[in-house]
Each structure stands twice: as structure tokens, then as C-alpha cells.
């Protein structure tokens, strides 16, 4: 088993925010998405998360919302 998983003391949520607490029990977070990214993109995302002090979920939701707004605006312009 040695060498598998995260090192001892690793905290995947170093800021300690529970990203589900606001919507817990309301059924708003029932779907998951998996995305493969390059190592460079992963590092850029993690740097951004750390700088902003937010969770990965919050960062991804913000990115999705921005893209959806852009798409909505594009469809209005047509």
C-alpha cells in the first residue's frame, strides 16, 4: 500500500469550506461531471482557486455560469 494516495496530512480542502452546506438537502447538487484537463490547465486552475480562496466546485460553477451567459448573449445577437 505504500506510495498510494495522498501523503499523510494532505488536506484536499485547505480553506475548510463546505461547498455543499448552503444547498445541502435541497437536491440542487445531484449531478456530477468529470473533465480531463492538461497538467498546465490543472495548475492554472489550482493557482486561481488558491488566490481567490474558493473551492474547486465554486470555481467550476463560476466558469460554467460565465460560459452559459456568453452563449445566451451570442444567441440574442443572432
Short mmCIF file of N, CA and C in Angstrom, two decimals:
data_model
loop_
_atom_site.label_atom_id
_atom_site.label_comp_id
_atom_site.label_asym_id
_atom_site.label_seq_id
_atom_site.Cartn_x
_atom_site.Cartn_y
_atom_site.Cartn_z
N UNK A 1 0.81 -1.20 0.00
CA UNK A 1 0.00 0.00 0.00
C UNK A 1 0.85 1.26 0.00
N UNK A 2 2.11 1.13 0.33
CA UNK A 2 2.96 2.33 0.39
C UNK A 2 3.02 2.99 -0.98
N UNK A 3 2.97 4.31 -0.98
CA UNK A 3 3.07 5.06 -2.23
C UNK A 3 1.75 5.33 -2.90
N UNK A 4 0.67 4.85 -2.37
CA UNK A 4 -0.63 5.09 -2.99
C UNK A 4 -1.36 6.21 -2.26
N UNK A 5 -2.14 6.95 -2.99
CA UNK A 5 -2.95 8.00 -2.38
C UNK A 5 -2.16 9.25 -2.04
N UNK A 6 -2.78 10.12 -1.32
CA UNK A 6 -2.17 11.39 -0.92
C UNK A 6 -1.24 11.18 0.27
N UNK A 7 -0.23 12.04 0.41
CA UNK A 7 0.66 11.91 1.55
C UNK A 7 -0.06 12.19 2.87
N UNK A 8 0.47 11.66 3.96
CA UNK A 8 -0.12 11.87 5.27
C UNK A 8 -0.21 13.37 5.56
N UNK A 9 -1.33 13.80 6.06
CA UNK A 9 -1.54 15.21 6.37
C UNK A 9 -2.10 16.02 5.22
N UNK A 10 -2.30 15.41 4.04
CA UNK A 10 -2.85 16.13 2.90
C UNK A 10 -4.28 16.54 3.18
N UNK A 11 -4.60 17.78 2.87
CA UNK A 11 -5.97 18.27 3.02
C UNK A 11 -6.43 18.76 1.66
N UNK A 12 -7.44 18.11 1.10
CA UNK A 12 -7.93 18.47 -0.22
C UNK A 12 -8.77 19.73 -0.22
N UNK A 13 -9.13 20.21 0.94
CA UNK A 13 -9.93 21.41 1.06
C UNK A 13 -9.26 22.28 2.14
N UNK A 14 -8.11 22.88 1.80
CA UNK A 14 -7.31 23.58 2.81
C UNK A 14 -7.98 24.79 3.44
N UNK A 15 -8.96 25.38 2.76
CA UNK A 15 -9.63 26.53 3.35
C UNK A 15 -10.79 26.13 4.25
N UNK A 16 -11.12 24.84 4.25
CA UNK A 16 -12.10 24.30 5.18
C UNK A 16 -13.54 24.67 4.87
N UNK A 17 -13.82 25.15 3.67
CA UNK A 17 -15.20 25.49 3.33
C UNK A 17 -15.95 24.25 2.90
N UNK A 18 -17.15 24.11 3.39
CA UNK A 18 -18.01 23.02 2.95
C UNK A 18 -18.86 23.57 1.82
N UNK A 19 -18.50 23.21 0.60
CA UNK A 19 -19.19 23.77 -0.55
C UNK A 19 -20.61 23.27 -0.72
N UNK A 20 -21.03 22.30 0.10
CA UNK A 20 -22.37 21.75 -0.03
C UNK A 20 -23.33 22.27 1.03
N UNK A 21 -22.82 22.95 2.04
CA UNK A 21 -23.65 23.30 3.18
C UNK A 21 -24.81 24.22 2.80
N UNK A 22 -24.61 25.16 1.89
CA UNK A 22 -25.68 26.09 1.52
C UNK A 22 -26.83 25.39 0.79
N UNK A 23 -26.52 24.34 0.07
CA UNK A 23 -27.53 23.68 -0.74
C UNK A 23 -27.82 22.26 -0.27
N UNK A 24 -27.30 21.90 0.89
CA UNK A 24 -27.48 20.55 1.41
C UNK A 24 -28.95 20.24 1.62
N UNK A 25 -29.35 19.06 1.22
CA UNK A 25 -30.70 18.61 1.45
C UNK A 25 -31.75 19.20 0.53
N UNK A 26 -31.34 20.08 -0.37
CA UNK A 26 -32.30 20.72 -1.27
C UNK A 26 -32.34 20.06 -2.64
N UNK A 27 -31.48 19.06 -2.84
CA UNK A 27 -31.47 18.35 -4.11
C UNK A 27 -30.92 19.16 -5.27
N UNK A 28 -30.19 20.22 -4.98
CA UNK A 28 -29.68 21.06 -6.06
C UNK A 28 -28.38 20.53 -6.65
N UNK A 29 -27.69 19.69 -5.91
CA UNK A 29 -26.43 19.13 -6.41
C UNK A 29 -26.57 17.63 -6.51
N UNK A 30 -27.19 17.20 -7.59
CA UNK A 30 -27.43 15.78 -7.74
C UNK A 30 -26.62 15.18 -8.89
N UNK A 31 -26.00 15.99 -9.72
CA UNK A 31 -25.25 15.50 -10.87
C UNK A 31 -23.77 15.81 -10.70
N UNK A 32 -22.95 14.95 -11.25
CA UNK A 32 -21.51 15.19 -11.26
C UNK A 32 -21.03 15.17 -12.70
N UNK A 33 -19.96 15.90 -12.96
CA UNK A 33 -19.33 15.91 -14.27
C UNK A 33 -17.85 15.62 -14.07
N UNK A 34 -17.28 14.85 -14.97
CA UNK A 34 -15.84 14.58 -14.94
C UNK A 34 -15.22 15.21 -16.17
N UNK A 35 -14.08 15.85 -15.96
CA UNK A 35 -13.42 16.53 -17.06
C UNK A 35 -11.93 16.22 -16.98
N UNK A 36 -11.35 15.88 -18.11
CA UNK A 36 -9.91 15.69 -18.16
C UNK A 36 -9.28 16.99 -18.63
N UNK A 37 -8.24 17.42 -17.93
CA UNK A 37 -7.54 18.65 -18.29
C UNK A 37 -6.05 18.37 -18.41
N UNK A 38 -5.34 19.26 -19.07
CA UNK A 38 -3.89 19.14 -19.16
C UNK A 38 -3.28 19.48 -17.81
N UNK A 39 -2.04 19.08 -17.61
CA UNK A 39 -1.36 19.41 -16.35
C UNK A 39 -1.22 20.91 -16.19
N UNK A 40 -0.96 21.62 -17.29
CA UNK A 40 -0.83 23.08 -17.23
C UNK A 40 -2.15 23.74 -16.84
N UNK A 41 -3.25 23.25 -17.41
CA UNK A 41 -4.56 23.82 -17.07
C UNK A 41 -4.90 23.53 -15.62
N UNK A 42 -4.61 22.31 -15.17
CA UNK A 42 -4.87 21.95 -13.78
C UNK A 42 -4.12 22.89 -12.84
N UNK A 43 -2.85 23.13 -13.13
CA UNK A 43 -2.06 24.00 -12.26
C UNK A 43 -2.60 25.43 -12.28
N UNK A 44 -2.99 25.91 -13.45
CA UNK A 44 -3.54 27.27 -13.56
C UNK A 44 -4.84 27.39 -12.76
N UNK A 45 -5.68 26.38 -12.84
CA UNK A 45 -6.94 26.39 -12.10
C UNK A 45 -6.67 26.39 -10.60
N UNK A 46 -5.77 25.52 -10.17
CA UNK A 46 -5.46 25.43 -8.74
C UNK A 46 -4.82 26.70 -8.21
N UNK A 47 -3.99 27.35 -9.02
CA UNK A 47 -3.40 28.63 -8.63
C UNK A 47 -4.49 29.69 -8.47
N UNK A 48 -5.45 29.69 -9.39
CA UNK A 48 -6.56 30.65 -9.34
C UNK A 48 -7.42 30.41 -8.10
N UNK A 49 -7.70 29.15 -7.81
CA UNK A 49 -8.50 28.79 -6.64
C UNK A 49 -7.82 29.27 -5.37
N UNK A 50 -6.52 29.01 -5.29
CA UNK A 50 -5.77 29.41 -4.10
C UNK A 50 -5.76 30.92 -3.94
N UNK A 51 -5.57 31.65 -5.05
CA UNK A 51 -5.53 33.11 -5.00
C UNK A 51 -6.87 33.70 -4.58
N UNK A 52 -7.96 33.07 -5.04
CA UNK A 52 -9.29 33.58 -4.74
C UNK A 52 -9.84 33.06 -3.42
N UNK A 53 -9.24 32.00 -2.89
CA UNK A 53 -9.71 31.43 -1.62
C UNK A 53 -11.08 30.78 -1.74
N UNK A 54 -11.30 30.08 -2.85
CA UNK A 54 -12.57 29.40 -3.08
C UNK A 54 -12.33 27.92 -3.31
N UNK A 55 -13.38 27.15 -3.37
CA UNK A 55 -13.27 25.71 -3.64
C UNK A 55 -13.28 25.47 -5.14
N UNK A 56 -12.84 24.27 -5.52
CA UNK A 56 -12.86 23.88 -6.92
C UNK A 56 -14.29 23.91 -7.46
N UNK A 57 -15.24 23.44 -6.67
CA UNK A 57 -16.64 23.46 -7.10
C UNK A 57 -17.11 24.87 -7.40
N UNK A 58 -16.78 25.80 -6.52
CA UNK A 58 -17.17 27.19 -6.74
C UNK A 58 -16.53 27.75 -8.01
N UNK A 59 -15.26 27.42 -8.23
CA UNK A 59 -14.55 27.91 -9.41
C UNK A 59 -15.18 27.37 -10.69
N UNK A 60 -15.46 26.07 -10.69
CA UNK A 60 -16.05 25.43 -11.88
C UNK A 60 -17.45 25.97 -12.14
N UNK A 61 -18.26 26.11 -11.09
CA UNK A 61 -19.61 26.66 -11.28
C UNK A 61 -19.56 28.06 -11.86
N UNK A 62 -18.63 28.87 -11.39
CA UNK A 62 -18.48 30.23 -11.92
C UNK A 62 -18.10 30.18 -13.40
N UNK A 63 -17.17 29.29 -13.76
CA UNK A 63 -16.76 29.16 -15.16
C UNK A 63 -17.94 28.72 -16.03
N UNK A 64 -18.73 27.76 -15.55
CA UNK A 64 -19.90 27.30 -16.31
C UNK A 64 -20.91 28.43 -16.48
N UNK A 65 -21.17 29.17 -15.39
CA UNK A 65 -22.14 30.26 -15.47
C UNK A 65 -21.69 31.33 -16.47
N UNK A 66 -20.40 31.65 -16.46
CA UNK A 66 -19.88 32.64 -17.41
C UNK A 66 -20.06 32.17 -18.84
N UNK A 67 -19.75 30.91 -19.11
CA UNK A 67 -19.88 30.37 -20.46
C UNK A 67 -21.35 30.35 -20.89
N UNK A 68 -22.24 29.96 -19.99
CA UNK A 68 -23.66 29.94 -20.33
C UNK A 68 -24.18 31.34 -20.64
N UNK A 69 -23.72 32.35 -19.89
CA UNK A 69 -24.11 33.73 -20.17
C UNK A 69 -23.60 34.18 -21.53
N UNK A 70 -22.36 33.79 -21.86
CA UNK A 70 -21.79 34.12 -23.17
C UNK A 70 -22.62 33.49 -24.29
N UNK A 71 -22.99 32.23 -24.12
CA UNK A 71 -23.79 31.54 -25.13
C UNK A 71 -25.17 32.19 -25.28
N UNK A 72 -25.75 32.58 -24.16
CA UNK A 72 -27.06 33.24 -24.19
C UNK A 72 -26.96 34.57 -24.93
N UNK A 73 -25.90 35.32 -24.67
CA UNK A 73 -25.70 36.60 -25.34
C UNK A 73 -25.48 36.41 -26.83
N UNK A 74 -24.72 35.39 -27.21
CA UNK A 74 -24.48 35.10 -28.62
C UNK A 74 -25.78 34.78 -29.34
N UNK A 75 -26.65 34.02 -28.69
CA UNK A 75 -27.92 33.66 -29.33
C UNK A 75 -28.84 34.88 -29.47
N UNK A 76 -28.73 35.84 -28.54
CA UNK A 76 -29.52 37.06 -28.65
C UNK A 76 -29.02 37.95 -29.77
N UNK A 77 -27.69 37.90 -29.99
CA UNK A 77 -27.10 38.74 -31.04
C UNK A 77 -27.44 38.23 -32.44
N UNK A 78 -27.78 36.96 -32.56
CA UNK A 78 -28.08 36.40 -33.88
C UNK A 78 -29.42 36.79 -34.40
#
